[in-house]
CSV table of C-alpha atoms in Angstrom, one decimal:
chain,number,residue,atom,x,y,z
A,600,MET,CA,-78.0,1.9,63.2
A,601,ALA,CA,-76.3,4.5,65.4
A,602,ASP,CA,-73.8,6.7,63.6
A,603,SER,CA,-70.1,5.9,64.2
A,604,ASN,CA,-67.8,7.6,66.3
A,605,PRO,CA,-64.8,9.0,64.1
A,606,VAL,CA,-62.6,9.3,67.5
A,607,GLN,CA,-63.5,5.7,68.4
A,608,GLU,CA,-62.6,4.1,65.1
A,609,ALA,CA,-59.2,6.4,65.0
A,610,THR,CA,-58.3,4.9,68.6
A,611,ALA,CA,-59.0,1.1,67.4
A,612,SER,CA,-57.0,1.7,64.4
A,613,ILE,CA,-53.9,2.5,66.6
A,614,ALA,CA,-54.6,0.2,69.0
A,615,ASN,CA,-54.1,-2.5,66.2
A,616,LEU,CA,-50.4,-1.2,65.0
A,617,LEU,CA,-47.4,-2.9,65.9
A,618,LEU,CA,-43.8,-1.3,66.8
A,619,ASP,CA,-41.1,-1.9,63.9
A,620,GLU,CA,-38.3,-2.5,66.5
A,621,VAL,CA,-35.5,-1.6,63.6
A,622,THR,CA,-37.2,1.7,62.6
A,623,GLY,CA,-39.0,2.5,65.7
A,624,GLU,CA,-42.3,3.3,63.3
A,625,LYS,CA,-45.7,1.9,64.1
A,626,VAL,CA,-47.2,-0.3,61.3
A,627,SER,CA,-49.8,-2.6,60.4
A,628,LYS,CA,-49.2,-6.3,61.0
A,629,THR,CA,-49.1,-6.8,57.4
A,630,GLU,CA,-46.6,-4.3,56.7
A,631,LEU,CA,-44.5,-5.7,59.5
A,632,LYS,CA,-44.2,-9.2,58.2
A,633,ARG,CA,-43.5,-7.8,54.9
A,634,ARG,CA,-40.5,-5.8,56.2
A,635,GLN,CA,-39.3,-8.8,58.1
A,636,LYS,CA,-39.2,-11.2,55.2
A,637,GLN,CA,-37.3,-8.4,53.0
A,638,ARG,CA,-34.8,-8.2,55.9
A,639,GLU,CA,-33.8,-11.9,56.2
A,640,LYS,CA,-33.7,-11.8,52.2
A,641,ASP,CA,-31.1,-9.4,52.0
A,642,ALA,CA,-29.3,-11.0,55.1
A,643,LYS,CA,-29.0,-14.2,53.4
A,644,LYS,CA,-27.9,-12.2,50.0
A,645,LYS,CA,-25.1,-10.6,52.1
A,646,GLU,CA,-23.9,-14.0,53.6
A,647,LYS,CA,-24.0,-15.9,50.0
A,648,GLU,CA,-21.6,-13.0,48.8
A,649,ALA,CA,-19.4,-12.9,51.8
A,650,ALA,CA,-19.0,-16.8,51.4
A,651,ALA,CA,-18.4,-16.4,47.5
A,652,PRO,CA,-14.6,-16.1,46.3
A,653,PRO,CA,-13.8,-12.6,45.2
A,654,LYS,CA,-14.3,-12.0,41.4
A,655,ALA,CA,-11.2,-11.8,39.2
A,656,GLU,CA,-10.8,-8.4,37.4
A,657,LYS,CA,-11.1,-8.5,33.7
A,658,LYS,CA,-7.9,-8.3,32.4
A,659,SER,CA,-7.1,-6.4,29.0
A,660,SER,CA,-5.3,-8.1,26.3
A,661,ALA,CA,-1.8,-7.3,25.4
A,662,GLU,CA,-3.0,-5.9,22.2
A,663,GLU,CA,-5.3,-3.7,23.7
A,664,GLU,CA,-2.6,-2.6,26.2
A,665,GLU,CA,-0.1,-1.7,23.3
A,666,ALA,CA,-2.7,0.3,21.4
A,667,ASN,CA,-2.2,2.9,24.0
A,668,LEU,CA,1.4,3.3,23.5
A,669,THR,CA,3.5,5.8,21.8
A,670,PRO,CA,5.1,4.6,18.7
A,671,ASN,CA,8.5,4.8,20.6
A,672,GLN,CA,7.2,2.6,23.5
A,673,TYR,CA,5.8,0.1,21.3
A,674,PHE,CA,9.0,-0.7,19.6
A,675,GLU,CA,10.9,-0.7,22.7
A,676,ILE,CA,8.5,-3.3,24.4
A,677,ARG,CA,8.4,-5.3,21.1
A,678,CYS,CA,12.4,-5.3,20.8
A,679,LYS,CA,12.4,-6.6,24.3
A,680,LYS,CA,9.9,-9.4,23.8
A,681,ILE,CA,11.8,-10.4,20.5
A,682,ASN,CA,15.0,-10.3,22.3
A,683,LYS,CA,13.9,-12.5,24.8
A,684,LEU,CA,12.4,-15.0,22.2
A,685,ARG,CA,15.9,-14.9,20.3
A,686,GLU,CA,17.5,-16.4,23.5
A,687,THR,CA,14.9,-18.7,24.8
A,688,LYS,CA,13.9,-20.0,21.1
A,689,GLN,CA,10.4,-20.5,22.5
A,690,PRO,CA,9.6,-20.0,19.4
A,691,ASP,CA,12.5,-19.0,17.4
A,692,PRO,CA,11.3,-15.6,16.0
A,693,TYR,CA,13.5,-15.9,13.0
A,694,PRO,CA,13.3,-19.6,11.7
A,695,HIS,CA,15.5,-20.6,9.1
A,696,LYS,CA,13.3,-22.1,6.9
A,697,PHE,CA,9.5,-22.3,6.2
A,698,HIS,CA,8.3,-24.2,3.2
A,699,VAL,CA,5.7,-22.6,1.0
A,700,ASP,CA,4.2,-24.7,-1.7
A,701,THR,CA,1.0,-22.3,-2.6
A,702,ASP,CA,0.9,-18.9,-4.0
A,703,LEU,CA,-2.0,-16.8,-2.6
A,704,ARG,CA,-3.0,-15.8,-6.1
A,705,ASN,CA,-3.3,-19.3,-7.2
A,706,PHE,CA,-5.1,-20.3,-4.0
A,707,VAL,CA,-7.7,-17.5,-4.4
A,708,LYS,CA,-8.2,-18.5,-8.5
A,709,GLU,CA,-8.3,-22.5,-7.4
A,710,TYR,CA,-10.9,-22.4,-4.3
A,711,ASP,CA,-13.0,-19.2,-5.0
A,712,GLY,CA,-15.7,-21.3,-6.1
A,713,LEU,CA,-16.0,-23.1,-2.8
A,714,GLN,CA,-19.6,-23.0,-1.3
A,715,LYS,CA,-20.9,-21.6,2.0
A,716,GLY,CA,-19.7,-24.1,4.5
A,717,GLU,CA,-17.8,-25.9,2.1
A,718,GLN,CA,-14.4,-27.2,3.5
A,719,LYS,CA,-11.5,-29.3,2.0
A,720,PRO,CA,-9.7,-31.0,5.2
A,721,ASN,CA,-8.0,-33.4,2.8
A,722,VAL,CA,-6.0,-30.7,1.2
A,723,THR,CA,-3.0,-29.3,2.9
A,724,VAL,CA,-1.6,-25.6,1.9
A,725,ARG,CA,1.3,-23.8,3.1
A,726,VAL,CA,1.3,-19.9,2.4
A,727,ALA,CA,2.9,-16.9,4.0
A,728,GLY,CA,2.1,-13.3,4.1
A,729,ARG,CA,2.0,-10.1,6.5
A,730,ILE,CA,-0.7,-9.9,9.0
A,731,TYR,CA,-2.9,-6.6,8.3
A,732,THR,CA,-5.6,-7.4,10.6
A,733,LYS,CA,-6.0,-9.4,13.7
A,734,ARG,CA,-9.6,-10.3,15.5
A,735,THR,CA,-10.0,-12.5,18.5
A,736,SER,CA,-13.3,-14.2,19.6
A,737,GLY,CA,-12.5,-16.0,23.0
A,738,ASN,CA,-9.7,-18.1,23.7
A,739,LYS,CA,-10.0,-20.5,21.0
A,740,LEU,CA,-10.8,-18.7,18.1
A,741,ASN,CA,-8.6,-15.9,16.0
A,742,PHE,CA,-8.7,-14.5,12.5
A,743,TYR,CA,-6.0,-12.8,10.6
A,744,ASP,CA,-6.3,-11.1,7.4
A,745,ILE,CA,-2.9,-11.9,5.6
A,746,ARG,CA,-1.6,-10.5,2.3
A,747,SER,CA,1.1,-11.5,-0.2
A,748,GLU,CA,1.5,-10.5,-3.9
A,749,GLY,CA,-1.3,-8.2,-3.7
A,750,VAL,CA,-3.7,-10.6,-2.5
A,751,LYS,CA,-5.7,-10.7,0.7
A,752,VAL,CA,-6.7,-13.8,2.5
A,753,GLN,CA,-8.6,-14.6,5.8
A,754,VAL,CA,-7.1,-17.0,8.1
A,755,MET,CA,-9.3,-18.8,10.5
A,756,CYS,CA,-7.6,-20.2,13.5
A,757,GLN,CA,-9.7,-22.8,16.0
A,758,ALA,CA,-8.2,-24.4,18.7
A,759,GLN,CA,-9.8,-27.8,17.4
A,760,PHE,CA,-7.9,-27.8,14.5
A,761,ALA,CA,-4.4,-26.7,16.0
A,762,THR,CA,-1.5,-29.2,15.7
A,763,GLY,CA,2.0,-28.9,16.9
A,764,LYS,CA,2.6,-26.3,19.6
A,765,PRO,CA,-0.5,-25.7,21.9
A,766,PHE,CA,-3.1,-23.2,20.5
A,767,GLU,CA,-2.3,-20.4,22.8
A,768,GLU,CA,1.4,-20.4,22.2
A,769,GLN,CA,1.1,-20.1,18.5
A,770,HIS,CA,-0.7,-16.9,18.7
A,771,GLU,CA,0.3,-14.9,21.8
A,772,HIS,CA,3.2,-13.4,20.2
A,773,LEU,CA,1.7,-12.5,17.0
A,774,ARG,CA,0.9,-9.1,16.1
A,775,ARG,CA,-0.4,-6.8,13.1
A,776,GLY,CA,2.8,-6.6,10.4
A,777,ASP,CA,4.1,-9.5,11.3
A,778,ILE,CA,5.0,-12.0,8.6
A,779,VAL,CA,3.8,-15.7,9.4
A,780,GLY,CA,3.6,-19.0,7.8
A,781,ILE,CA,0.2,-20.5,7.6
A,782,VAL,CA,-0.6,-24.4,7.4
A,783,GLY,CA,-4.1,-25.4,6.8
A,784,PHE,CA,-7.0,-26.4,4.4
A,785,PRO,CA,-9.0,-24.2,2.5
A,786,GLY,CA,-12.8,-23.7,3.1
A,787,ARG,CA,-15.3,-21.3,3.1
A,788,THR,CA,-17.0,-19.5,6.6
A,789,ASN,CA,-20.2,-20.5,7.2
A,790,PRO,CA,-21.9,-17.3,8.8
A,791,LYS,CA,-25.4,-16.9,10.1
A,792,ASN,CA,-25.5,-13.1,8.8
A,793,ARG,CA,-23.7,-13.7,5.4
A,794,ASP,CA,-25.0,-15.5,2.4
A,795,ASP,CA,-22.0,-16.6,0.9
A,796,GLY,CA,-19.3,-16.8,3.6
A,797,GLU,CA,-15.6,-15.9,3.0
A,798,LEU,CA,-12.8,-17.9,1.4
A,799,SER,CA,-10.2,-18.7,4.3
A,800,ILE,CA,-7.4,-20.8,5.2
A,801,PHE,CA,-8.3,-23.1,8.2
A,802,ALA,CA,-5.2,-23.1,10.1
A,803,THR,CA,-3.4,-26.0,11.6
A,804,GLU,CA,-0.3,-24.2,12.5
A,805,VAL,CA,0.8,-20.5,12.4
A,806,VAL,CA,4.3,-20.0,12.7
A,807,LEU,CA,6.0,-16.6,13.3
A,808,LEU,CA,8.5,-15.9,10.8
A,809,THR,CA,9.6,-12.3,10.9
A,810,PRO,CA,8.2,-10.1,13.8
A,811,CYS,CA,7.5,-6.3,13.0
A,812,LEU,CA,9.0,-4.2,15.4
A,813,HIS,CA,6.9,-1.2,14.8
A,814,ALA,CA,3.1,-1.0,14.9
A,815,ILE,CA,1.7,-0.3,11.2
A,816,PRO,CA,-0.7,1.9,10.2
A,817,SER,CA,-4.4,1.2,11.0
A,818,GLU,CA,-6.0,-0.2,7.7
A,819,HIS,CA,-9.2,1.8,8.9
A,820,TYR,CA,-7.4,4.9,8.5
A,821,GLY,CA,-5.2,4.2,5.8
A,822,PHE,CA,-1.7,5.6,5.1
A,823,GLN,CA,-1.8,8.7,3.2
A,824,ASP,CA,0.6,11.2,4.7
A,825,LYS,CA,2.5,12.2,1.6
A,826,GLU,CA,5.7,13.3,3.7
A,827,GLN,CA,5.9,9.7,5.3
A,828,ARG,CA,5.0,7.9,1.9
A,829,PHE,CA,7.9,9.2,0.3
A,830,ARG,CA,10.5,8.9,3.1
A,831,GLN,CA,9.3,5.5,3.9
A,832,ARG,CA,8.6,3.9,0.6
A,833,TYR,CA,8.3,0.4,2.1
A,834,LEU,CA,5.8,1.3,4.4
A,835,ASP,CA,3.7,2.9,1.7
A,836,LEU,CA,4.2,-0.6,-0.3
A,837,ILE,CA,3.0,-2.4,2.6
A,838,MET,CA,-0.2,-0.2,3.2
A,839,ASN,CA,-1.4,1.1,-0.5
A,840,ASP,CA,-1.9,-1.3,-3.0
A,841,ARG,CA,-1.9,1.6,-5.8
A,842,SER,CA,1.6,2.1,-4.8
A,843,ARG,CA,2.4,-1.6,-5.2
A,844,ASP,CA,0.4,-1.6,-8.6
A,845,VAL,CA,2.4,1.3,-10.0
A,846,LEU,CA,5.8,-0.5,-9.8
A,847,ILE,CA,4.6,-3.7,-11.4
A,848,THR,CA,3.2,-1.7,-14.1
A,849,ARG,CA,6.8,0.1,-14.5
A,850,SER,CA,8.1,-3.4,-14.5
A,851,LYS,CA,5.8,-4.7,-17.2
A,852,ILE,CA,6.4,-1.5,-19.2
A,853,VAL,CA,10.2,-2.1,-19.2
A,854,SER,CA,10.0,-5.6,-20.1
A,855,TYR,CA,7.7,-5.1,-23.1
A,856,ILE,CA,10.4,-2.1,-24.5
A,857,ARG,CA,13.1,-4.8,-24.1
A,858,GLN,CA,10.9,-7.6,-25.9
A,859,TYR,CA,9.7,-5.2,-28.7
A,860,PHE,CA,13.5,-4.0,-29.6
A,861,GLU,CA,15.1,-7.2,-29.4
A,862,SER,CA,12.1,-8.8,-31.5
A,863,ARG,CA,13.1,-6.1,-34.3
A,864,ASP,CA,16.9,-7.1,-34.1
A,865,PHE,CA,18.2,-4.0,-32.1
A,866,ILE,CA,21.0,-4.9,-29.8
A,867,GLU,CA,20.6,-3.5,-25.9
A,868,VAL,CA,23.9,-1.8,-24.8
A,869,GLU,CA,25.1,0.1,-21.6
A,870,THR,CA,27.1,3.2,-22.3
A,871,PRO,CA,29.3,5.1,-19.7
A,872,MET,CA,27.5,7.0,-16.8
A,873,MET,CA,30.4,9.2,-15.9
A,874,ASN,CA,32.1,11.4,-19.1
A,875,ALA,CA,34.8,13.7,-19.6
A,876,ILE,CA,32.3,16.1,-21.0
A,877,ALA,CA,28.6,16.8,-20.6
A,878,GLY,CA,27.2,15.7,-23.9
A,879,GLY,CA,24.2,14.7,-25.7
A,880,ALA,CA,21.9,17.0,-24.5
A,881,THR,CA,21.6,20.7,-23.1
A,882,ALA,CA,21.5,20.3,-19.2
A,883,LYS,CA,23.3,21.1,-16.3
A,884,PRO,CA,25.4,17.9,-15.1
A,885,PHE,CA,26.1,16.6,-11.8
A,886,ILE,CA,29.8,16.8,-11.0
A,887,THR,CA,31.9,14.1,-9.3
A,888,HIS,CA,35.5,13.4,-8.9
A,889,HIS,CA,37.8,10.4,-9.9
A,890,ASN,CA,40.5,9.9,-7.3
A,891,GLU,CA,42.3,7.7,-9.2
A,892,HIS,CA,43.0,10.3,-12.4
A,893,ASP,CA,42.5,13.0,-10.2
A,894,MET,CA,39.8,14.9,-12.3
A,895,ASN,CA,36.4,15.8,-12.3
A,896,LEU,CA,33.7,13.8,-14.5
A,897,PHE,CA,30.2,14.5,-15.1
A,898,MET,CA,27.2,12.2,-14.7
A,899,ARG,CA,25.7,12.0,-18.1
A,900,VAL,CA,22.6,13.9,-19.2
A,901,ALA,CA,21.8,11.6,-22.0
A,902,PRO,CA,23.4,8.5,-23.6
A,903,GLU,CA,23.0,9.9,-27.3
A,904,LEU,CA,26.7,10.4,-28.4
A,905,TYR,CA,27.9,7.1,-27.6
A,906,LEU,CA,24.8,5.4,-29.2
A,907,LYS,CA,25.7,7.4,-32.2
A,908,MET,CA,29.3,6.1,-32.3
A,909,LEU,CA,28.0,2.6,-31.8
A,910,VAL,CA,25.9,2.9,-34.8
A,911,VAL,CA,29.1,4.6,-36.7
A,912,GLY,CA,31.0,1.4,-35.4
A,913,GLY,CA,28.4,-1.0,-37.3
A,914,LEU,CA,25.9,-1.6,-34.8
A,915,ASN,CA,23.0,-0.5,-37.1
A,916,ARG,CA,20.2,-0.9,-34.5
A,917,VAL,CA,21.0,-0.1,-31.1
A,918,PHE,CA,18.9,0.8,-27.9
A,919,GLU,CA,19.6,1.7,-24.2
A,920,LEU,CA,17.2,1.9,-21.1
A,921,SER,CA,19.3,3.7,-18.7
A,922,ARG,CA,19.3,6.2,-16.0
A,923,GLN,CA,19.9,9.9,-16.7
A,924,PHE,CA,21.5,13.0,-14.1
A,925,ARG,CA,20.3,16.3,-14.7
A,926,ASN,CA,21.5,18.8,-11.5
A,927,GLU,CA,18.1,20.9,-12.1
A,928,GLY,CA,14.8,21.6,-10.4
A,929,ILE,CA,12.4,19.1,-8.8
A,930,ASP,CA,8.9,19.5,-9.9
A,931,LEU,CA,6.1,17.4,-11.8
A,932,THR,CA,8.6,17.5,-15.0
A,933,HIS,CA,11.9,17.6,-13.4
A,934,ASN,CA,13.8,14.8,-11.5
A,935,PRO,CA,17.4,14.6,-10.4
A,936,GLU,CA,17.7,11.1,-11.9
A,937,PHE,CA,15.3,9.4,-14.2
A,938,THR,CA,15.1,6.7,-16.9
A,939,THR,CA,15.2,7.2,-20.7
A,940,CYS,CA,15.0,4.7,-23.6
A,941,GLU,CA,16.9,6.0,-26.7
A,942,PHE,CA,17.1,3.9,-29.8
A,943,TYR,CA,19.0,4.6,-32.9
A,944,GLN,CA,18.5,2.8,-36.4
A,945,ALA,CA,20.7,3.0,-39.5
A,946,TYR,CA,19.1,3.6,-43.0
A,947,ALA,CA,15.8,4.7,-41.1
A,948,ASP,CA,14.5,8.5,-41.6
A,949,VAL,CA,12.2,10.5,-39.3
A,950,TYR,CA,9.3,8.8,-40.6
A,951,ASP,CA,10.5,5.3,-39.7
A,952,LEU,CA,11.2,6.5,-36.3
A,953,MET,CA,7.7,7.7,-35.7
A,954,GLU,CA,6.3,5.0,-36.9
A,955,THR,CA,8.2,2.4,-34.5
A,956,THR,CA,7.3,4.8,-31.8
A,957,GLU,CA,3.4,4.9,-32.7
A,958,ASP,CA,3.5,1.3,-32.8
A,959,LEU,CA,5.6,0.5,-30.0
A,960,VAL,CA,3.6,2.7,-27.7
A,961,SER,CA,0.1,1.5,-28.9
A,962,ASN,CA,1.2,-1.9,-28.2
A,963,LEU,CA,2.5,-1.4,-25.0
A,964,VAL,CA,-0.7,0.3,-23.7
A,965,LYS,CA,-2.6,-3.0,-25.0
A,966,HIS,CA,-0.4,-5.1,-23.4
A,967,VAL,CA,-0.3,-3.4,-19.9
A,968,THR,CA,-3.9,-2.4,-19.6
A,969,GLY,CA,-5.5,-4.9,-21.9
A,970,GLY,CA,-7.3,-1.8,-24.2
A,971,TYR,CA,-6.1,1.2,-26.1
A,972,GLU,CA,-7.6,3.8,-23.7
A,973,THR,CA,-6.5,5.2,-20.6
A,974,VAL,CA,-7.7,8.1,-18.3
A,975,PHE,CA,-5.4,11.2,-18.0
A,976,HIS,CA,-6.1,13.4,-14.7
A,977,THR,CA,-4.6,17.0,-14.9
A,978,GLN,CA,-3.8,18.8,-11.9
A,979,SER,CA,-6.5,21.1,-12.1
A,980,GLY,CA,-8.8,18.0,-11.6
A,981,GLU,CA,-9.9,17.7,-15.4
A,982,THR,CA,-10.1,14.2,-17.0
A,983,TYR,CA,-9.4,13.0,-20.3
A,984,ASN,CA,-9.9,9.7,-22.3
A,985,VAL,CA,-6.7,9.1,-24.3
A,986,ASN,CA,-6.9,6.6,-27.1
A,987,TRP,CA,-3.6,5.2,-27.9
A,988,LYS,CA,-4.5,3.0,-31.0
A,989,ALA,CA,-2.6,3.6,-34.0
A,990,PRO,CA,-2.6,5.4,-36.7
A,991,TRP,CA,-2.3,8.6,-34.6
A,992,ARG,CA,-2.8,12.3,-36.1
A,993,ARG,CA,0.4,13.6,-37.5
A,994,VAL,CA,1.0,17.4,-36.9
A,995,GLU,CA,3.6,19.6,-38.3
A,996,MET,CA,4.9,22.1,-35.7
A,997,MET,CA,4.9,25.5,-37.7
A,998,PRO,CA,1.4,25.0,-39.1
A,999,ALA,CA,0.0,24.0,-35.9
A,1000,LEU,CA,1.7,27.0,-34.1
A,1001,GLU,CA,0.4,29.2,-36.6
A,1002,GLU,CA,-3.1,28.0,-36.2
A,1003,ALA,CA,-3.1,28.4,-32.7
A,1004,CYS,CA,-1.3,31.8,-32.3
A,1005,GLY,CA,-3.1,33.2,-35.4
A,1006,GLU,CA,0.4,34.7,-36.6
A,1007,LYS,CA,2.5,33.6,-39.5
A,1008,PHE,CA,6.0,32.5,-38.4
A,1009,PRO,CA,9.2,33.3,-40.2
A,1010,PRO,CA,10.6,30.6,-42.6
A,1011,GLY,CA,12.9,28.1,-41.1
A,1012,ASP,CA,16.0,29.6,-42.3
A,1013,GLN,CA,15.5,32.6,-40.4
A,1014,LEU,CA,14.6,31.4,-36.8
A,1015,HIS,CA,17.9,32.2,-35.5
A,1016,THR,CA,17.7,35.8,-36.1
A,1017,ALA,CA,17.4,38.7,-33.7
A,1018,GLU,CA,14.0,39.8,-35.5
A,1019,THR,CA,12.7,36.0,-35.2
A,1020,ASN,CA,13.5,36.4,-31.4
A,1021,GLU,CA,11.4,39.9,-30.8
A,1022,PHE,CA,8.8,38.2,-32.6
A,1023,LEU,CA,8.5,35.3,-30.5
A,1024,LYS,CA,8.5,37.1,-27.5
A,1025,ARG,CA,5.7,39.2,-29.0
A,1026,VAL,CA,4.0,36.0,-29.6
A,1027,LEU,CA,4.3,34.7,-26.0
A,1028,LYS,CA,3.2,38.1,-24.6
A,1029,LYS,CA,0.0,37.9,-26.7
A,1030,MET,CA,-0.6,34.2,-25.7
A,1031,ASN,CA,0.0,35.0,-22.0
A,1032,VAL,CA,3.0,32.4,-21.8
A,1033,GLU,CA,5.8,32.5,-19.7
A,1034,CYS,CA,9.0,31.5,-20.8
A,1035,SER,CA,11.9,30.6,-18.6
A,1036,PRO,CA,15.0,32.5,-18.9
A,1037,PRO,CA,16.9,33.1,-20.8
A,1038,PRO,CA,14.2,33.8,-23.3
A,1039,ASP,CA,17.1,34.4,-26.2
A,1040,GLN,CA,18.6,30.8,-25.8
A,1041,ARG,CA,17.1,27.4,-26.4
A,1042,PRO,CA,15.9,26.3,-23.4
A,1043,HIS,CA,17.6,23.4,-21.1
A,1044,ALA,CA,16.0,20.1,-22.3
């Protein structure tokens, strides 16, 4: 077989190439067909896209737009919207009445046993609460977390269950912080990614009762700014259950103290808040002026003197839960105004009052907490378990001070002398204890 000629083969190969009229290149017949098909395909795609209507840009929700506003901007925009609703009444942002027949606390107790996916469409509940979170899943499904009386419940709103006004109209004006009325039925959700589901109210109607004009803090980050918490106590109560629990506990304490003394034949009295003299304790009073009598009066620092007058007058057992006012410093142990309970009992001595106090406090702790032990946290981070159960250990002051200081104290009839004052100064220096001035007088109560 004769050897092939490379020059002839190259010439023959070039001769078989075809010209690509678009690019001006010479390519094989197969490559040219592939390119032509691809161009036809691209041309048809462009024609189709040109004939199709333009795609609408995805609109952000009103909540998403409002999330980027400053607090002042949010307030102004929200006020304008609410004022417009007040004019049109579509809907009325401040309806006169919404009938509530179910307490959220009772709702949770009664229906907490529902199984996953179980619903009670024949049971109608009407509740009210404040919206803390709002979640949207499409145009036909909204979730709210509402709170009332310290209880949180999820509200599930589906268009298929909506009655009354159209679904969109019921929800378009609702924001976090709003107080709403809910009409619906109890049930437990049936999620795929959870075993138990969540107890919910499946809403048939949602009514705006009171719009919140300011954006409330996010639950995710909480409301921990101490300055704001003390200046806006209402907001602190809205966001922090701990603050709410403290007020409820205080109310229980006051109520129990009243019941305790009344059950032992004590009479509750109210004594004057303004006095011509600042008596009853050693403390700096607030001074006010009485215009009618053109005289200065002192806000009381203690009700002691008036209560003793009542005992002299024949009321053998009296008590008063009342405010005192002391124009002194402000710290963890001082406040310009505070509440005290004072009780006085005729024909009783210090030991009787000790037993009464012990019994009162011990049973008070049991009533409020359910037990006798509480936890005390110090400023330095230490934690102590305190057992309030009676009987308590009795400690006499002088022997206890002598044991703690390692010093023998002067007799009781010599505590007022200059020698005792010098002795006490030396003991304070030894024990490294600072005494607020003046050190030679009885300190303010």
